[in-house]
Coordinates of C-alpha atoms in Angstrom, one line a residue:
X1 CA 233.9 -13.0 118.7
X2 CA 233.4 -16.6 118.3
X3 CA 229.6 -18.1 118.5
X4 CA 231.1 -21.5 119.9
X5 CA 231.5 -21.9 123.5
X6 CA 234.4 -24.4 122.9
X7 CA 237.5 -22.4 122.5
X8 CA 239.0 -25.5 121.1
X9 CA 236.4 -26.1 118.5
X10 CA 237.8 -23.5 115.9
X11 CA 241.3 -24.8 116.4
X12 CA 240.5 -28.5 116.2
X13 CA 238.5 -27.8 113.1
X14 CA 241.4 -26.2 111.2
X15 CA 243.6 -29.1 112.4
X16 CA 241.3 -31.7 111.2
X17 CA 241.0 -29.9 107.8
X18 CA 244.8 -30.1 107.5
X19 CA 244.9 -33.8 108.3
X20 CA 241.9 -34.9 105.9
X21 CA 243.9 -33.0 103.3
X22 CA 247.2 -34.8 103.9
X23 CA 248.6 -31.3 104.6
X24 CA 250.6 -32.3 107.8
X25 CA 253.9 -33.6 108.8
X26 CA 256.0 -34.6 112.0
X27 CA 259.3 -32.8 112.9
X28 CA 260.8 -34.3 116.0
X29 CA 258.5 -34.0 118.9
X30 CA 256.3 -31.4 117.1
X31 CA 253.6 -31.5 114.4
X32 CA 253.3 -29.2 111.5
X33 CA 250.2 -28.4 109.9
X34 CA 249.2 -26.4 106.7
X35 CA 252.7 -26.4 105.4
X36 CA 251.9 -26.8 101.9
X37 CA 249.1 -24.5 101.7
X38 CA 251.0 -21.4 101.0
X39 CA 252.6 -22.8 98.1
X40 CA 249.7 -24.2 96.8
X41 CA 247.7 -20.8 97.1
X42 CA 250.1 -19.4 95.1
X43 CA 249.5 -21.4 92.2
X44 CA 246.1 -22.3 92.7
X45 CA 243.4 -21.5 90.2
X46 CA 239.6 -21.8 89.9
X47 CA 239.9 -25.6 88.5
X48 CA 242.3 -26.9 91.5
X49 CA 239.7 -25.3 93.8
X50 CA 236.9 -27.3 92.3
X51 CA 238.9 -30.4 92.2
X52 CA 239.6 -30.1 95.8
X53 CA 235.8 -29.9 96.7
X54 CA 235.4 -33.2 94.3
X55 CA 238.3 -34.9 96.3
X56 CA 236.2 -34.1 99.5
X57 CA 233.1 -35.4 98.2
X58 CA 234.5 -38.6 97.5
X59 CA 236.6 -39.3 100.5
X60 CA 233.6 -38.0 102.9
X61 CA 231.4 -40.4 100.9
X62 CA 233.9 -43.4 101.4
X63 CA 234.0 -42.4 105.1
X64 CA 230.4 -42.4 105.4
X65 CA 229.8 -45.7 103.6
X66 CA 232.5 -47.4 105.7
X67 CA 230.8 -46.4 109.0
X68 CA 227.3 -47.1 108.0
X69 CA 228.4 -50.7 107.0
X70 CA 229.4 -51.5 110.5
X71 CA 227.1 -49.4 112.7
X72 CA 223.5 -49.2 110.6
X73 CA 221.0 -51.5 109.4
X74 CA 220.1 -49.0 106.5
X75 CA 221.6 -49.2 103.0
X76 CA 224.8 -47.2 102.6
X77 CA 224.8 -44.4 100.2
X78 CA 225.5 -45.3 96.6
X79 CA 227.7 -43.3 94.6
X80 CA 224.8 -41.8 92.2
X81 CA 223.9 -39.7 95.4
X82 CA 227.1 -37.7 94.7
X83 CA 226.0 -37.4 90.8
X84 CA 224.1 -33.8 91.3
X85 CA 227.1 -32.4 93.3
X86 CA 229.6 -33.6 90.9
X87 CA 227.6 -32.6 87.8
X88 CA 227.5 -28.9 89.1
X89 CA 231.2 -29.1 90.0
X90 CA 232.2 -30.5 86.5
X91 CA 230.4 -27.4 84.8
X92 CA 233.1 -25.2 86.5
X93 CA 236.1 -27.3 85.2
X94 CA 238.3 -26.8 82.1
X95 CA 238.7 -29.8 79.8
X96 CA 242.4 -29.8 81.0
X97 CA 241.3 -30.5 84.5
X98 CA 238.9 -33.2 83.8
X99 CA 241.8 -35.6 83.4
X100 CA 242.9 -35.2 86.7
X101 CA 239.5 -36.6 88.0
X102 CA 240.7 -40.3 87.2
X103 CA 242.8 -40.0 90.2
X104 CA 239.8 -39.2 92.2
X105 CA 237.7 -42.4 91.4
X106 CA 240.1 -44.7 93.4
X107 CA 238.6 -44.1 96.7
X108 CA 234.9 -44.5 95.3
X109 CA 236.0 -47.9 93.8
X110 CA 237.3 -48.7 97.2
X111 CA 234.3 -47.8 99.0
X112 CA 231.9 -49.7 96.7
X113 CA 234.3 -53.1 96.2
X114 CA 235.7 -53.2 99.7
X115 CA 235.7 -57.1 99.8
X116 CA 237.2 -57.3 96.6
X117 CA 240.3 -55.2 97.8
X118 CA 243.6 -56.7 99.0
X119 CA 243.0 -57.2 102.7
X120 CA 245.9 -55.5 104.2
X121 CA 245.8 -52.5 101.9
X122 CA 241.7 -52.4 102.5
X123 CA 242.1 -52.5 106.3
X124 CA 244.3 -49.5 106.3
X125 CA 241.9 -47.6 104.0
X126 CA 238.9 -48.6 105.8
X127 CA 240.5 -47.5 109.3
X128 CA 241.4 -43.9 107.8
X129 CA 237.9 -43.5 106.4
X130 CA 236.4 -44.8 109.9
X131 CA 239.0 -42.2 111.5
X132 CA 238.0 -39.2 109.3
X133 CA 233.9 -40.0 109.8
X134 CA 234.2 -40.0 113.6
X135 CA 236.5 -37.6 113.8
X136 CA 234.2 -35.1 111.9
X137 CA 231.1 -36.5 113.8
X138 CA 232.9 -36.0 117.5
X139 CA 233.9 -32.4 116.4
X140 CA 230.5 -31.5 115.2
X141 CA 229.2 -32.5 118.6
X142 CA 231.7 -30.6 120.9
X143 CA 229.9 -27.4 121.2
X144 CA 226.8 -28.6 121.9
X145 CA 228.4 -31.1 124.7
X146 CA 230.0 -27.9 126.2
X147 CA 226.9 -26.1 125.9
X148 CA 224.8 -28.8 127.4
X149 CA 227.4 -29.4 130.3
X150 CA 227.5 -25.8 131.2
X151 CA 223.8 -25.6 131.9
X152 CA 224.0 -28.3 134.5
X153 CA 224.4 -27.4 138.2
X154 CA 226.6 -29.4 140.8
X155 CA 224.6 -32.2 142.2
X156 CA 225.5 -32.3 145.9
X157 CA 223.7 -35.6 147.4
X158 CA 223.8 -35.8 151.2
X159 CA 224.1 -39.7 151.0
X160 CA 226.1 -41.6 148.6
X161 CA 224.2 -43.7 146.1
X162 CA 225.0 -47.5 145.6
X163 CA 227.6 -48.2 142.9
X164 CA 224.4 -49.2 140.4
X165 CA 223.0 -45.7 140.5
X166 CA 226.1 -43.9 140.2
X167 CA 226.8 -45.9 137.2
X168 CA 223.6 -45.4 135.5
X169 CA 223.8 -41.8 136.5
X170 CA 227.0 -41.0 134.5
X171 CA 225.7 -43.2 131.6
X172 CA 222.7 -41.0 131.4
X173 CA 224.6 -37.9 131.5
X174 CA 227.1 -39.0 128.7
X175 CA 224.0 -39.8 126.5
X176 CA 222.4 -36.3 127.1
X177 CA 225.9 -34.5 126.5
X178 CA 226.1 -36.2 123.3
X179 CA 222.8 -35.8 122.1
X180 CA 221.5 -39.6 122.6
X181 CA 218.0 -38.6 123.6
X182 CA 216.4 -42.0 123.4
X183 CA 219.2 -43.6 125.4
X184 CA 219.2 -40.8 128.0
X185 CA 215.6 -41.3 128.8
X186 CA 216.0 -45.1 128.9
X187 CA 218.8 -44.5 131.4
X188 CA 216.7 -41.9 133.6
X189 CA 214.0 -44.5 134.1
X190 CA 216.7 -47.1 135.4
X191 CA 218.2 -44.6 137.8
X192 CA 214.6 -43.7 139.1
X193 CA 214.0 -47.5 139.4
X194 CA 217.5 -48.3 141.1
X195 CA 217.1 -45.4 143.4
X196 CA 213.6 -46.1 144.5
X197 CA 214.6 -50.1 145.0
X198 CA 217.6 -48.6 147.4
X199 CA 216.0 -45.9 149.3
X200 CA 212.1 -46.5 149.3
X201 CA 211.7 -50.3 149.3
X202 CA 214.7 -52.1 150.1
X203 CA 213.0 -54.7 151.8
X204 CA 210.9 -55.6 148.4
X205 CA 207.6 -54.8 150.3
X206 CA 206.0 -53.8 147.2
X207 CA 206.2 -55.5 143.8
X208 CA 208.9 -52.9 142.9
X209 CA 207.0 -51.7 140.1
X210 CA 208.0 -47.8 139.7
X211 CA 204.6 -46.8 140.5
X212 CA 204.3 -48.8 143.4
X213 CA 207.8 -47.4 144.9
X214 CA 207.1 -44.1 144.2
X215 CA 203.6 -44.4 146.1
X216 CA 205.7 -45.9 149.1
X217 CA 208.3 -43.1 148.8
X218 CA 205.2 -40.5 149.0
X219 CA 203.7 -42.4 151.9
X220 CA 207.4 -42.4 153.7
X221 CA 207.9 -38.6 153.2
X222 CA 210.8 -39.3 151.0
X223 CA 209.4 -37.6 148.0
X224 CA 207.5 -34.2 148.7
X225 CA 206.1 -31.2 146.8
X226 CA 206.6 -31.9 143.1
X227 CA 209.0 -34.7 143.3
X228 CA 206.5 -37.3 142.7
X229 CA 205.4 -35.9 139.6
X230 CA 208.8 -35.6 138.6
X231 CA 209.3 -39.3 139.1
X232 CA 206.3 -40.1 137.1
X233 CA 207.3 -38.0 134.4
X234 CA 210.8 -39.6 134.1
X235 CA 209.0 -43.0 134.4
X236 CA 206.8 -42.1 131.5
X237 CA 209.4 -40.9 129.3
X238 CA 211.5 -44.0 129.9
X239 CA 208.7 -46.3 129.1
X240 CA 207.9 -44.4 126.0
X241 CA 211.6 -44.6 124.9
X242 CA 211.6 -48.3 125.4
X243 CA 208.2 -49.4 124.0
X244 CA 207.8 -46.6 121.2
X245 CA 211.0 -45.1 120.3
X246 CA 209.5 -43.6 117.3
X247 CA 206.7 -41.6 119.1
X248 CA 209.5 -40.6 121.8
X249 CA 211.4 -39.2 119.1
X250 CA 208.4 -37.3 117.8
X251 CA 207.2 -35.9 121.3
X252 CA 210.2 -35.3 123.1
X253 CA 212.5 -32.5 122.0
X254 CA 216.0 -31.5 123.2
X255 CA 214.1 -29.4 125.7
X256 CA 212.0 -32.1 126.7
X257 CA 214.8 -34.5 127.1
X258 CA 216.5 -32.2 129.2
X259 CA 213.8 -31.7 131.6
X260 CA 213.6 -35.6 132.1
X261 CA 217.2 -35.5 133.2
X262 CA 216.7 -32.4 135.3
X263 CA 213.3 -34.1 137.1
X264 CA 215.7 -37.2 137.7
X265 CA 218.2 -35.1 139.1
X266 CA 215.7 -33.3 141.5
X267 CA 214.3 -36.8 142.6
X268 CA 217.8 -38.2 143.3
X269 CA 218.4 -34.9 145.5
X270 CA 215.2 -35.6 147.5
X271 CA 215.8 -39.5 148.1
X272 CA 219.4 -39.2 149.0
X273 CA 218.9 -36.5 151.8
X274 CA 219.7 -37.1 155.3
X275 CA 216.9 -37.8 157.3
X276 CA 215.8 -34.6 159.2
X277 CA 216.3 -34.8 163.2

């Protein structure tokens, strides 16, 4: 029995491996995957299996490099980072197969000299590298997304919040599901602030700091029992995420971030409740 909650995970993983190997084709309206594997397995030997591992290392390296160059301020990985893994694989090869390695270095060269490549050809290569990198990343997150979503109950608010609260609520949950903990906490704080402004202090009777608005909500009996504490915990997490992200990353585990989100939902349920008769 599969350990994955997502029944699509295994199927998509298998299909993605065929795509990364170039082992797919379209026939009419249908796609075929793995059409060349049976034949290759019949002829396969230890060397070709090792060469396949090398090819994966190279293309994964290029994909990671192209993605990091666009989305990170850190330096992309160098070819040297592959040296140890390649050395181990080289020891498993016969001299004859080593000649085939020349074909594997073209992607590395492209990854290290992107600006020198021909523009149209390079654009296609980079797009494929990004496609490979982010397809793998999303697939790796899929099971966690399904798991986290399955643990959330339906939130039934008696009063519909304004559009700003709705938007922030959806964004916070997307961040939570995809594992973006820092952003989730920031959005939870924003939800709390927007909801308190709408419900507790619509006339701007306070300076509209979260602390003062929570106090007003308590005074008006809009937040009772443990809900004021929940609100303050959400504000604390959001402030930490904004002003000291490193400390937030250290102090807030995945479980604590989940607690921040749950506390946010609890506060919303209390604020958007119909007044008792």
